[in-house]
Amino acid sequence: MFKFIRQNFWQKLISIPLGVLTTTPVMASIPRNPDQVVECEILVVGSGLAGAATAYEALLMGKTVCLTDITDWVGGQISSQGTSALDERSTQRKELFFPRGYLELRANLEKFYGKSNPGECWVSSSCFLPKDAGEVLKNQLKEAAKKGKGTLKWFPNTVIKDLKIETVANAGTGQQIVEAIAIQHEAQPNTPPLNTEPLSKVIEDAYTYADSPRLKKNIIKFTSPKNPKTKGKANWFVIEATETGELIGLTDVPYRLGIDPRSELEPSSSSTTQDPYCTQGFTYTFAMEQTAEPQPQPEPSFYKQYEPYYSYELKRLADFDLVYTYRRIWKAEPSETVTFEGINFSKPTPGDISMQNWTWGNDYRPGTSKDNLIYTKEQLQQTGQFKPGGWMGGLRTETLRKGEENAIGFYHWLVAGTTDSQLGDGVKKPYPNQKLLKGLDSPMGTMHGLSKYPYMREGRRIIGRPNYAHPDGFMVNEIDISRRNYQDDYYRKTLPPDQYRRLQALLSGLEGFSVLSGQVSPDEVKNRTRSTIYPDAVGIGHYAIDFHPCMTESPHEKPGNKERKGERRGQGQAYPFQIPLSAMIPQKIDNMLVVGKSIATSHIAAAAYRVHSFEWSSGAAAGITASLALKKGILPYEFTEGFAFKNKNLQELKITLDKSGNPTQFPNTSIFNQNWDDWR
């Protein structure tokens, strides 16, 4: 009955335009023969935590894995993006209820340092140096290959330039990626080493085939094995694990970007219409070390441009030591414990190192068509990136550059600034006993001191394949995970009456029919007290819906600029949630799986589906799914066909995941348990 209700909601009552595939990418002729032809069973594009987890599980299952990254470090958030403070819910951490590879990573980091929290930060139970984390994870992948008798082929400083997509006879309902052309770069002889310049200075060169005075290029053709171990409908799988959904943009499978329109599925949306330009802010992190003596702090030439943005944000956070220790990643010596606004932390001392990731600081939050970072489909067309050989990564280079300047400016504000955009005069004081850590051996591994790549909170998000409950395409939405009280006056007054009624019907279970028919008032029913449970769940996650909203006007740093009104409406606590396989399978391309922040989630749901352990869980699921699909000679969508309890392939997959230590649901969180407060 419940399935029938949902099906009728989606088919008859919901009309959200989701888009269709209208562009078929055409592969260009390569300017010269590839320098390398590399065969893999699984090609993982992007070595962040989701990509690394994919490789980890596939290697344990004996597969040949090609792993690429635009930087030269594996790990994404914990390494090349510099956010080396694990975002975890206390309940999940208390039970250590994480995927096995993530648990191994935590244990390896603790073994490396001899303690779980070498930084004594207070945002997390584990803060550490990004450079160390990249090495620890790389060694973990090597051990997985050794243990599982798999083969890891690692390609740092490598981007995907083009894809060959074809219809494969008697195999699936769509097309397949049969070749991927990549460009790997290195520094030209007698030039500075890589990581001397920030990303904005080299990214366009990195996507260009021809050698330049700065970069020497190696063209690689990735392809499936000529003699596969098992011949099936696909002889290899491609995993989209990039930070911005690059392959999603390049293949032009149906996807969403930015704000979704307000609906019964996304009732807290800040807009009645879709806005692809307003995504969550991105952040170039940096590390700073406390010194015994004041250091020279020369003002950057661009500082005055960005100064009007910086702030402690809230009075309860307006303390330098509090901000410094929030994400402190190295504690040099023991020190006394102090308290500010009820928060206890060990006082900073010389030699301590702090990583900065601050909303009104080094976050860069563009939100208009003039400055958005991730190009929309229309912008990709306008910039020629759909033309043969025209792909350049799908990002606005100028916005990357401004994000870099904004981050350097924030360091100067911390050590020398005396203004505060949100709290006014007399709050901020200089703290010159600091130095920005630069150098190839520094925590960020760059000569300029910023992270190698910005921390991305949101990218392109696929729209999954239609099914009986989601005829317009699968998506995890706000109401699937949020703990919000949707009978609050705001929703009653803001949503149109019919939309409000449908919202309450969706949340009222078996009473939905009565609510829809008008027999029961929407305000008389009791909303469910759990997240949506998915029969094809392949992983788990738990985090608050956490927003770093875009700014209203361009540029981001414009004096008096404000966050987009209503964007924080949807933030707040979430129930522990699942990762459905349907959210990882794109339309049109049969041999691609999507992991990390680009799975099929709405704008608001994505604000929870983005932290470290979730990324790992999605990647682990992809690694095992792809490996099992190769073994059985099937395609990923076949795991989700028909009724879940009748799909033997799905049942085998779920058993494999659970037995391997990759949980697909939290304990005591079934439909028969209506009280999930233990996981608050």
XYZ file of C-alpha atoms in Angstrom:
680
model
C 0.000 0.000 0.000
C 2.783 2.408 0.923
C 4.542 1.714 -2.375
C 1.306 2.418 -4.208
C 0.949 5.750 -2.386
C 4.491 6.814 -3.244
C 4.084 5.779 -6.858
C 0.950 7.841 -7.218
C 2.572 10.831 -5.511
C 5.417 10.802 -7.971
C 3.370 10.008 -11.072
C 0.359 12.234 -10.511
C 1.268 14.974 -8.098
C 4.872 16.021 -8.520
C 5.998 18.071 -11.466
C 9.655 19.036 -11.043
C 11.504 19.397 -14.355
C 14.529 17.129 -14.174
C 16.021 17.443 -17.640
C 17.083 14.873 -20.176
C 20.218 13.980 -22.071
C 20.298 16.279 -25.080
C 23.984 16.377 -25.913
C 25.913 13.347 -27.131
C 29.606 14.077 -26.603
C 31.770 13.497 -29.651
C 35.318 12.288 -29.098
C 37.953 14.381 -30.840
C 40.928 13.109 -32.739
C 43.956 13.037 -30.458
C 46.696 15.350 -31.780
C 49.204 12.500 -31.550
C 49.186 8.810 -30.759
C 48.825 8.123 -27.033
C 52.104 7.826 -25.186
C 50.597 5.009 -23.149
C 47.730 2.558 -23.514
C 46.671 1.287 -20.102
C 44.212 -1.508 -19.434
C 42.121 -1.636 -16.278
C 39.115 -3.497 -15.013
C 38.054 -0.461 -12.997
C 39.038 3.121 -13.835
C 38.574 5.446 -10.857
C 38.664 9.115 -11.821
C 39.461 11.118 -8.689
C 41.382 9.836 -5.675
C 39.493 11.582 -2.895
C 38.133 9.441 -0.080
C 35.346 8.064 -2.271
C 37.726 7.198 -5.092
C 40.313 5.765 -2.713
C 37.650 3.614 -1.039
C 36.539 2.320 -4.444
C 40.110 1.328 -5.220
C 40.601 -0.192 -1.754
C 37.659 -2.590 -2.014
C 38.294 -3.457 -5.664
C 41.946 -4.256 -4.883
C 40.870 -6.513 -2.034
C 38.707 -8.339 -4.602
C 41.716 -8.839 -6.854
C 40.909 -6.286 -9.536
C 43.204 -4.189 -11.690
C 42.461 -0.600 -10.729
C 43.604 2.581 -12.467
C 43.379 5.545 -10.102
C 43.820 9.115 -11.338
C 43.907 12.510 -9.681
C 44.483 16.087 -10.779
C 46.871 16.445 -7.801
C 49.728 14.200 -6.701
C 48.180 13.090 -3.391
C 45.492 10.506 -2.695
C 42.853 11.332 -0.094
C 41.036 14.459 -1.259
C 39.498 15.973 1.876
C 42.138 14.598 4.253
C 45.143 15.490 2.089
C 45.096 17.546 -1.126
C 42.106 19.622 0.038
C 43.559 20.084 3.505
C 40.429 19.388 5.569
C 42.266 16.933 7.786
C 39.726 16.963 10.628
C 37.345 14.023 10.461
C 33.694 15.120 10.473
C 31.897 12.444 12.482
C 28.742 12.195 14.570
C 29.491 11.342 18.195
C 27.030 8.427 18.251
C 28.516 6.818 15.154
C 32.026 7.403 16.471
C 31.155 5.950 19.886
C 30.024 2.714 18.252
C 32.820 2.865 15.632
C 30.130 1.990 13.128
C 31.984 2.797 9.920
C 33.089 0.888 6.808
C 36.090 -1.372 7.388
C 38.460 0.640 5.199
C 37.580 3.864 7.003
C 38.165 2.164 10.350
C 41.526 0.957 9.060
C 42.399 4.483 7.954
C 41.557 5.865 11.404
C 43.627 3.122 13.028
C 46.550 3.706 10.666
C 46.561 7.416 11.442
C 46.477 6.715 15.168
C 49.328 4.231 14.789
C 51.329 6.750 12.747
C 51.090 9.430 15.441
C 50.741 7.259 18.528
C 47.515 9.109 19.368
C 44.120 9.675 17.764
C 44.164 13.463 17.865
C 47.700 14.837 17.407
C 46.308 18.332 16.951
C 44.113 18.356 20.082
C 41.472 20.128 18.000
C 37.966 20.484 19.383
C 35.941 20.176 16.169
C 36.766 16.477 15.892
C 38.308 13.545 17.708
C 40.979 13.344 15.018
C 42.890 16.245 13.451
C 46.204 15.608 11.693
C 48.590 16.872 8.994
C 47.325 16.547 5.383
C 50.732 15.515 4.061
C 50.887 12.607 6.510
C 47.334 11.520 5.742
C 48.083 11.235 2.026
C 51.053 8.952 2.705
C 49.149 6.828 5.214
C 46.278 6.290 2.771
C 48.587 5.545 -0.150
C 50.280 2.837 1.910
C 46.882 1.450 2.875
C 45.998 1.032 -0.808
C 49.305 -0.732 -1.449
C 48.571 -3.145 1.393
C 45.071 -3.786 0.037
C 46.546 -4.656 -3.361
C 49.008 -7.022 -1.720
C 46.365 -8.669 0.450
C 43.765 -9.058 -2.299
C 46.265 -9.799 -5.088
C 44.932 -6.842 -7.037
C 46.930 -4.391 -9.132
C 46.995 -0.643 -8.455
C 48.037 1.682 -11.263
C 48.383 5.191 -9.843
C 48.326 8.241 -12.129
C 48.949 11.501 -10.252
C 48.705 14.901 -11.939
C 46.266 13.400 -14.439
C 42.982 14.704 -15.856
C 40.420 13.147 -18.170
C 40.285 15.076 -21.417
C 37.926 12.996 -23.538
C 35.729 9.906 -23.531
C 34.735 7.521 -26.278
C 31.120 6.525 -25.742
C 29.435 3.852 -27.837
C 26.381 1.650 -27.922
C 27.473 -1.890 -27.153
C 25.442 -4.571 -28.914
C 23.380 -6.879 -26.689
C 24.558 -5.132 -23.560
C 22.262 -2.977 -21.511
C 19.838 -0.219 -22.319
C 22.229 2.662 -22.836
C 25.758 3.401 -23.921
C 29.147 2.591 -22.474
C 32.429 4.409 -22.035
C 34.869 2.320 -24.072
C 37.935 4.575 -23.879
C 39.095 7.448 -21.695
C 41.805 9.811 -22.901
C 43.822 11.437 -20.144
C 46.591 14.002 -19.923
C 49.273 13.551 -17.281
C 51.601 16.452 -16.676
C 54.991 17.058 -15.122
C 57.222 20.085 -14.797
C 59.421 20.837 -17.786
C 63.175 20.469 -17.179
C 64.791 23.508 -15.591
C 61.453 24.854 -14.345
C 60.138 24.979 -10.759
C 58.595 21.786 -9.362
C 54.872 21.144 -9.493
C 52.868 22.723 -6.664
C 54.849 25.934 -6.981
C 51.899 27.823 -8.468
C 48.306 27.626 -7.229
C 45.775 25.601 -9.202
C 44.341 28.558 -11.135
C 47.722 29.174 -12.751
C 48.075 25.682 -14.224
C 44.615 24.143 -14.608
C 43.992 25.288 -18.185
C 47.450 24.124 -19.218
C 46.777 20.756 -17.535
C 43.765 20.180 -19.815
C 45.654 21.093 -22.996
C 47.257 18.318 -25.079
C 50.256 20.309 -26.272
C 53.382 20.695 -24.188
C 53.896 24.196 -22.817
C 56.989 25.988 -21.536
C 55.765 25.030 -18.042
C 54.304 21.517 -18.410
C 55.331 18.414 -20.299
C 52.355 16.197 -21.217
C 51.892 12.446 -21.351
C 48.768 11.321 -23.237
C 47.234 8.133 -21.855
C 44.478 5.990 -23.301
C 42.634 3.996 -20.649
C 40.696 1.019 -21.935
C 39.219 -2.295 -20.829
C 41.341 -5.480 -20.816
C 41.756 -7.102 -24.230
C 41.426 -10.484 -22.582
C 39.010 -10.004 -19.670
C 38.855 -12.670 -16.979
C 35.093 -12.889 -17.390
C 33.295 -11.753 -20.516
C 30.107 -9.956 -19.678
C 27.982 -7.025 -20.725
C 30.798 -4.681 -19.724
C 34.478 -5.530 -19.526
C 35.329 -2.568 -17.328
C 33.692 0.077 -15.193
C 34.409 3.780 -14.864
C 33.893 5.397 -11.477
C 33.091 9.117 -11.332
C 34.864 10.155 -8.127
C 35.881 13.728 -8.966
C 35.135 16.583 -6.593
C 32.888 18.534 -8.966
C 31.228 15.813 -11.055
C 33.545 16.285 -14.031
C 32.531 13.138 -15.899
C 28.892 13.996 -15.300
C 29.416 17.295 -17.092
C 31.533 15.718 -19.817
C 29.062 12.897 -20.585
C 26.065 15.204 -20.080
C 24.001 12.609 -18.275
C 20.982 14.197 -16.557
C 22.052 16.082 -13.452
C 21.255 18.933 -11.133
C 23.449 21.795 -9.956
C 22.712 24.286 -7.206
C 19.346 25.027 -5.598
C 16.366 22.781 -6.319
C 12.897 24.340 -6.569
C 10.742 24.286 -3.462
C 8.413 21.299 -3.398
C 6.940 18.718 -1.048
C 10.254 16.871 -1.395
C 12.433 19.929 -0.760
C 10.115 22.143 1.331
C 12.922 24.212 2.882
C 14.370 25.310 -0.447
C 15.246 28.996 -0.617
C 13.764 29.349 -4.094
C 10.573 28.467 -5.942
C 12.653 27.930 -9.057
C 15.883 26.107 -9.757
C 19.082 28.147 -9.396
C 22.160 26.313 -10.714
C 24.547 29.135 -9.804
C 24.132 28.980 -6.023
C 26.155 26.049 -4.736
C 27.820 25.738 -1.360
C 31.042 27.650 -0.904
C 34.428 26.112 -1.667
C 37.548 26.572 0.447
C 41.271 26.744 -0.087
C 42.646 25.664 3.276
C 46.052 26.597 4.686
C 48.202 25.792 7.710
C 49.700 28.359 10.081
C 52.216 27.836 12.882
C 52.351 29.763 16.132
C 55.725 31.362 16.874
C 57.352 32.676 20.018
C 58.047 36.087 18.487
C 55.985 38.345 16.200
C 56.594 37.737 12.508
C 56.592 40.208 9.600
C 53.109 40.142 8.079
C 53.271 42.023 4.763
C 49.868 42.994 3.445
C 48.953 41.278 0.136
C 48.296 43.725 -2.709
C 44.713 42.463 -2.997
C 43.905 42.426 0.734
C 41.703 45.544 0.766
C 39.472 43.960 -1.883
C 38.584 41.000 0.357
C 38.825 42.619 3.790
C 35.110 43.609 3.827
C 34.182 39.906 3.910
C 36.139 38.522 6.875
C 34.541 37.920 10.277
C 34.493 35.723 13.356
C 30.778 35.475 12.406
C 29.311 35.098 15.920
C 30.128 36.710 19.273
C 30.449 33.281 20.876
C 33.220 32.492 18.360
C 35.017 35.831 18.534
C 38.261 34.610 20.041
C 41.484 34.019 18.131
C 42.634 31.073 20.273
C 39.214 29.438 19.907
C 39.354 29.701 16.117
C 42.993 28.614 16.057
C 42.388 25.434 18.055
C 39.115 24.584 16.312
C 41.024 22.729 13.592
C 44.481 22.610 15.120
C 46.271 19.748 13.353
C 49.472 19.594 15.408
C 50.047 20.224 19.125
C 53.730 20.749 19.826
C 53.737 20.753 23.632
C 51.206 20.193 26.437
C 49.530 23.359 27.692
C 46.861 24.503 30.105
C 43.191 24.108 29.349
C 41.225 27.319 28.941
C 37.545 28.053 28.348
C 35.734 30.491 26.093
C 31.938 30.635 25.914
C 31.696 27.178 27.464
C 34.168 25.542 25.079
C 37.281 23.961 26.583
C 40.538 23.730 24.650
C 44.262 23.551 25.321
C 45.888 26.937 24.889
C 47.976 27.405 21.708
C 51.738 27.459 22.203
C 54.693 28.004 19.843
C 55.047 25.129 17.392
C 51.315 24.413 17.224
C 49.893 24.203 13.703
C 46.328 25.138 12.788
C 44.429 24.416 9.575
C 41.910 27.082 8.625
C 38.491 26.324 7.111
C 36.199 29.170 8.177
C 32.863 30.244 6.678
C 33.399 34.006 6.898
C 37.086 33.545 6.204
C 38.618 31.354 3.504
C 35.285 30.061 2.205
C 34.653 31.548 -1.237
C 30.913 31.637 -1.922
C 29.956 32.863 -5.389
C 26.289 32.578 -6.308
C 25.546 34.273 -9.629
C 26.001 33.497 -13.312
C 28.866 36.007 -13.336
C 31.062 34.177 -10.847
C 29.809 30.616 -10.195
C 32.656 28.109 -10.071
C 31.104 24.993 -11.600
C 29.822 25.678 -15.090
C 26.232 24.794 -15.929
C 25.397 22.902 -19.093
C 24.623 26.152 -20.867
C 27.909 27.676 -19.759
C 29.794 24.567 -20.902
C 28.225 24.997 -24.316
C 29.025 28.718 -24.392
C 32.679 28.093 -23.495
C 33.053 25.400 -26.169
C 33.628 22.531 -23.744
C 31.210 20.224 -25.585
C 33.115 20.653 -28.824
C 35.431 17.776 -29.780
C 38.556 18.156 -27.664
C 37.122 21.211 -25.923
C 36.800 19.879 -22.372
C 38.767 22.008 -19.895
C 37.509 20.655 -16.577
C 34.236 22.559 -16.421
C 35.360 25.212 -13.905
C 35.668 29.003 -14.023
C 39.388 29.679 -13.648
C 38.875 33.277 -12.556
C 36.756 32.146 -9.608
C 39.443 29.673 -8.578
C 41.942 32.548 -8.642
C 39.736 34.750 -6.498
C 39.195 31.895 -4.045
C 42.965 31.636 -3.702
C 43.345 35.357 -3.081
C 40.490 35.294 -0.599
C 42.231 32.530 1.371
C 45.589 34.328 1.483
C 43.747 37.478 2.504
C 42.061 35.612 5.348
C 45.438 34.552 6.726
C 46.466 38.205 6.773
C 43.190 39.159 8.477
C 43.802 36.570 11.204
C 47.301 37.844 11.983
C 46.982 41.565 11.235
C 43.322 42.452 10.652
C 41.302 44.794 12.862
C 37.906 44.739 11.095
C 34.934 42.385 11.359
C 32.196 42.463 8.724
C 29.530 40.882 10.933
C 30.445 42.015 14.454
C 31.727 45.544 13.839
C 34.646 47.517 15.237
C 36.604 46.704 18.366
C 36.310 42.920 18.082
C 39.272 41.796 15.983
C 42.861 42.349 17.172
C 46.147 41.500 15.433
C 47.918 38.240 16.324
C 51.302 38.527 14.587
C 52.965 35.531 16.305
C 52.166 33.281 13.353
C 53.643 32.192 10.053
C 51.967 30.749 6.958
C 53.538 27.367 6.282
C 54.850 27.069 2.737
C 57.063 24.589 0.906
C 56.881 21.142 -0.634
C 57.485 19.630 2.816
C 54.855 21.791 4.512
C 51.494 20.326 5.673
C 49.820 21.394 2.397
C 52.793 20.425 0.220
C 52.780 23.639 -1.815
C 55.163 26.539 -2.249
C 52.298 29.035 -1.916
C 50.869 27.528 1.284
C 47.333 26.827 0.072
C 45.847 23.376 -0.387
C 46.592 21.732 -3.729
C 42.875 21.714 -4.549
C 39.966 23.502 -2.876
C 37.677 21.647 -0.516
C 34.459 21.204 -2.495
C 31.179 20.906 -0.627
C 28.939 20.452 -3.652
C 29.276 19.518 -7.301
C 27.122 18.292 -10.142
C 24.626 15.765 -8.778
C 23.204 13.090 -11.037
C 19.523 12.342 -11.433
C 19.244 8.586 -11.050
C 17.255 6.296 -13.298
C 13.476 6.333 -13.184
C 11.784 3.607 -11.187
C 8.287 2.794 -9.965
C 8.478 5.342 -7.139
C 10.548 7.946 -9.001
C 9.286 8.052 -12.591
C 11.176 11.284 -13.310
C 14.463 9.950 -11.987
C 15.728 8.835 -8.599
C 16.907 11.341 -5.998
C 17.408 11.455 -2.231
C 15.606 14.555 -1.011
C 15.482 16.746 2.073
C 12.477 14.997 3.627
C 14.221 11.628 3.297
C 16.764 12.502 6.003
C 15.852 15.674 7.925
C 14.653 15.742 11.544
C 12.860 19.047 10.926
C 9.303 19.562 12.176
C 7.402 19.951 8.916
C 4.187 20.911 10.707
C 5.860 24.145 11.727
C 3.963 27.337 10.830
C 6.620 28.218 8.256
C 5.653 25.297 6.005
C 1.946 25.738 6.551
C 2.166 29.393 5.538
C 4.846 29.146 2.845
C 3.814 26.090 0.846
C 0.692 26.167 -1.315
C -2.117 24.196 0.420
C -1.977 21.271 -2.001
C 1.799 21.073 -1.656
C 1.587 21.191 2.131
C -1.000 18.398 2.080
C 1.216 16.251 -0.131
C 4.174 16.892 2.181
C 2.227 15.662 5.205
C 0.932 12.678 3.268
C 4.463 11.688 2.324
C 5.528 11.827 5.967
C 2.495 10.081 7.450
C 3.019 6.556 6.165
C -0.163 4.508 5.814
C -2.330 7.532 6.578
C -1.160 9.150 3.360
C -4.263 8.164 1.406
C -6.529 9.665 4.013
C -4.553 12.906 4.020
C -4.614 13.140 0.225
C -8.322 12.448 -0.030
C -9.128 15.090 2.560
C -10.543 12.637 5.082
C -7.803 13.615 7.548
C -6.347 17.077 8.113
C -2.622 17.380 7.306
C -2.073 18.746 10.809
C -3.709 15.772 12.528
C -1.259 13.122 11.355
C 1.965 12.221 13.053
C 5.133 12.594 10.974
C 7.542 9.688 10.858
C 10.599 9.846 13.096
C 13.178 8.179 10.870
C 14.876 8.586 7.521
C 13.737 6.839 4.364
C 14.810 3.207 4.240
C 15.988 1.989 0.854
C 15.779 -1.662 -0.201
C 18.862 -1.203 -2.399
C 20.967 0.473 0.321
C 24.685 -0.193 -0.126
C 26.199 2.180 2.441
C 25.566 4.552 5.329
C 26.176 8.078 6.515
C 25.288 10.375 9.376
C 25.895 14.087 9.659
C 23.936 17.265 10.161
C 22.601 19.146 7.150
C 25.330 21.775 7.171
C 25.276 24.858 4.949
C 27.931 27.291 3.751
C 25.515 29.301 1.584
C 26.349 31.260 -1.530
C 26.362 35.045 -1.339
C 23.586 37.121 -2.859
C 25.595 39.492 -5.040
C 28.715 39.375 -7.153
C 31.500 39.541 -6.252
C 31.448 37.464 -3.080
C 33.610 40.038 -1.267
C 31.408 43.044 -2.120
C 31.056 45.258 0.979
C 27.766 44.585 2.750
C 27.091 41.409 0.778
C 24.832 38.882 2.497
C 24.220 35.167 2.327
C 21.420 34.072 0.007
C 18.219 34.566 1.963
C 16.634 31.351 3.169
C 19.549 29.079 2.280
C 20.084 28.070 5.905
C 16.409 27.188 6.361
C 17.075 23.553 5.530
C 20.073 23.082 7.806
C 19.855 21.154 11.053
C 19.943 17.660 12.440
C 19.449 14.618 10.231
C 18.576 11.027 10.950
C 21.223 8.432 10.177
C 20.773 7.697 6.492
C 21.515 5.132 3.832
C 23.201 5.322 0.453
C 20.909 3.710 -2.115
C 22.558 2.114 -5.132
C 19.942 3.877 -7.262
C 21.624 7.168 -6.290
C 24.937 5.981 -7.761
C 23.724 4.831 -11.183
C 23.459 7.572 -13.826
C 21.056 7.565 -16.700
C 22.268 6.715 -20.226
C 25.762 5.387 -19.371
C 25.617 1.736 -18.331
C 29.184 1.137 -17.169
C 29.654 4.214 -14.986
C 29.047 4.482 -11.250
C 29.018 7.772 -9.333
C 30.381 8.177 -5.806
C 30.977 10.929 -3.282
C 29.263 14.291 -3.483
C 27.883 13.718 -6.983
C 25.405 10.939 -6.191
C 21.706 11.635 -6.724
C 20.860 13.917 -3.821
C 19.020 17.206 -3.683
C 20.765 20.466 -2.809
C 19.677 20.236 0.827
C 20.308 16.501 1.255
C 23.747 16.943 -0.296
C 24.662 19.196 2.635
C 24.740 16.046 4.804
C 25.931 13.580 2.144
C 29.420 15.092 1.870
C 31.589 14.276 4.877
C 34.548 11.918 5.215
C 32.947 8.635 6.315
C 30.041 8.995 3.869
C 32.445 9.494 0.991
C 34.309 6.360 2.007
C 31.099 4.338 2.342
C 29.891 5.317 -1.134
C 33.266 4.442 -2.640
C 33.440 1.096 -0.845
C 29.987 0.266 -2.222
C 31.096 1.151 -5.753
C 34.258 -0.950 -5.511
C 32.350 -4.047 -4.433
C 29.443 -3.413 -6.823
C 31.740 -3.033 -9.833
C 33.802 -6.074 -8.849
C 30.729 -8.240 -8.372
C 29.219 -6.978 -11.639
C 32.406 -7.979 -13.474
C 32.299 -11.411 -11.874
C 28.643 -11.968 -12.774
C 28.833 -10.334 -16.202
C 26.028 -7.873 -15.473
C 25.564 -4.105 -15.338
C 25.015 -2.063 -12.169
C 21.400 -1.180 -12.958
C 20.548 -4.881 -12.967
C 21.121 -4.913 -9.208
C 18.177 -2.521 -8.843
C 15.678 -4.044 -11.270
C 12.272 -5.207 -10.044
C 11.365 -5.855 -6.436
C 14.389 -5.855 -4.174
C 13.523 -9.038 -2.277
C 13.199 -10.928 -5.575
C 16.432 -9.607 -7.084
C 19.010 -12.297 -6.295
C 21.842 -10.152 -7.612
C 20.958 -7.358 -5.172
C 20.642 -9.740 -2.263
C 24.061 -11.205 -3.037
C 25.538 -7.702 -3.229
C 24.079 -6.659 0.123
C 25.302 -9.840 1.804
C 28.764 -9.295 0.321
C 28.852 -5.721 1.600
C 27.671 -6.543 5.108
C 29.910 -9.588 5.516
C 32.933 -7.621 4.343
C 32.441 -5.017 7.057
C 30.713 -2.392 4.928
C 27.358 -1.869 6.660
C 24.262 -0.983 4.675
C 22.139 0.163 7.615
C 22.577 1.338 11.178
C 21.657 -0.975 14.071
C 18.062 -0.752 15.285
C 16.944 1.496 12.445
C 14.276 -0.553 10.699
C 10.758 0.528 9.754
C 9.564 -1.282 12.872
C 11.570 1.017 15.142
C 9.996 4.456 15.193
C 12.356 5.895 17.801
C 15.793 6.653 16.369
C 16.855 8.995 19.166
C 19.772 6.724 20.056
C 21.379 8.000 16.843
C 20.679 11.674 17.421
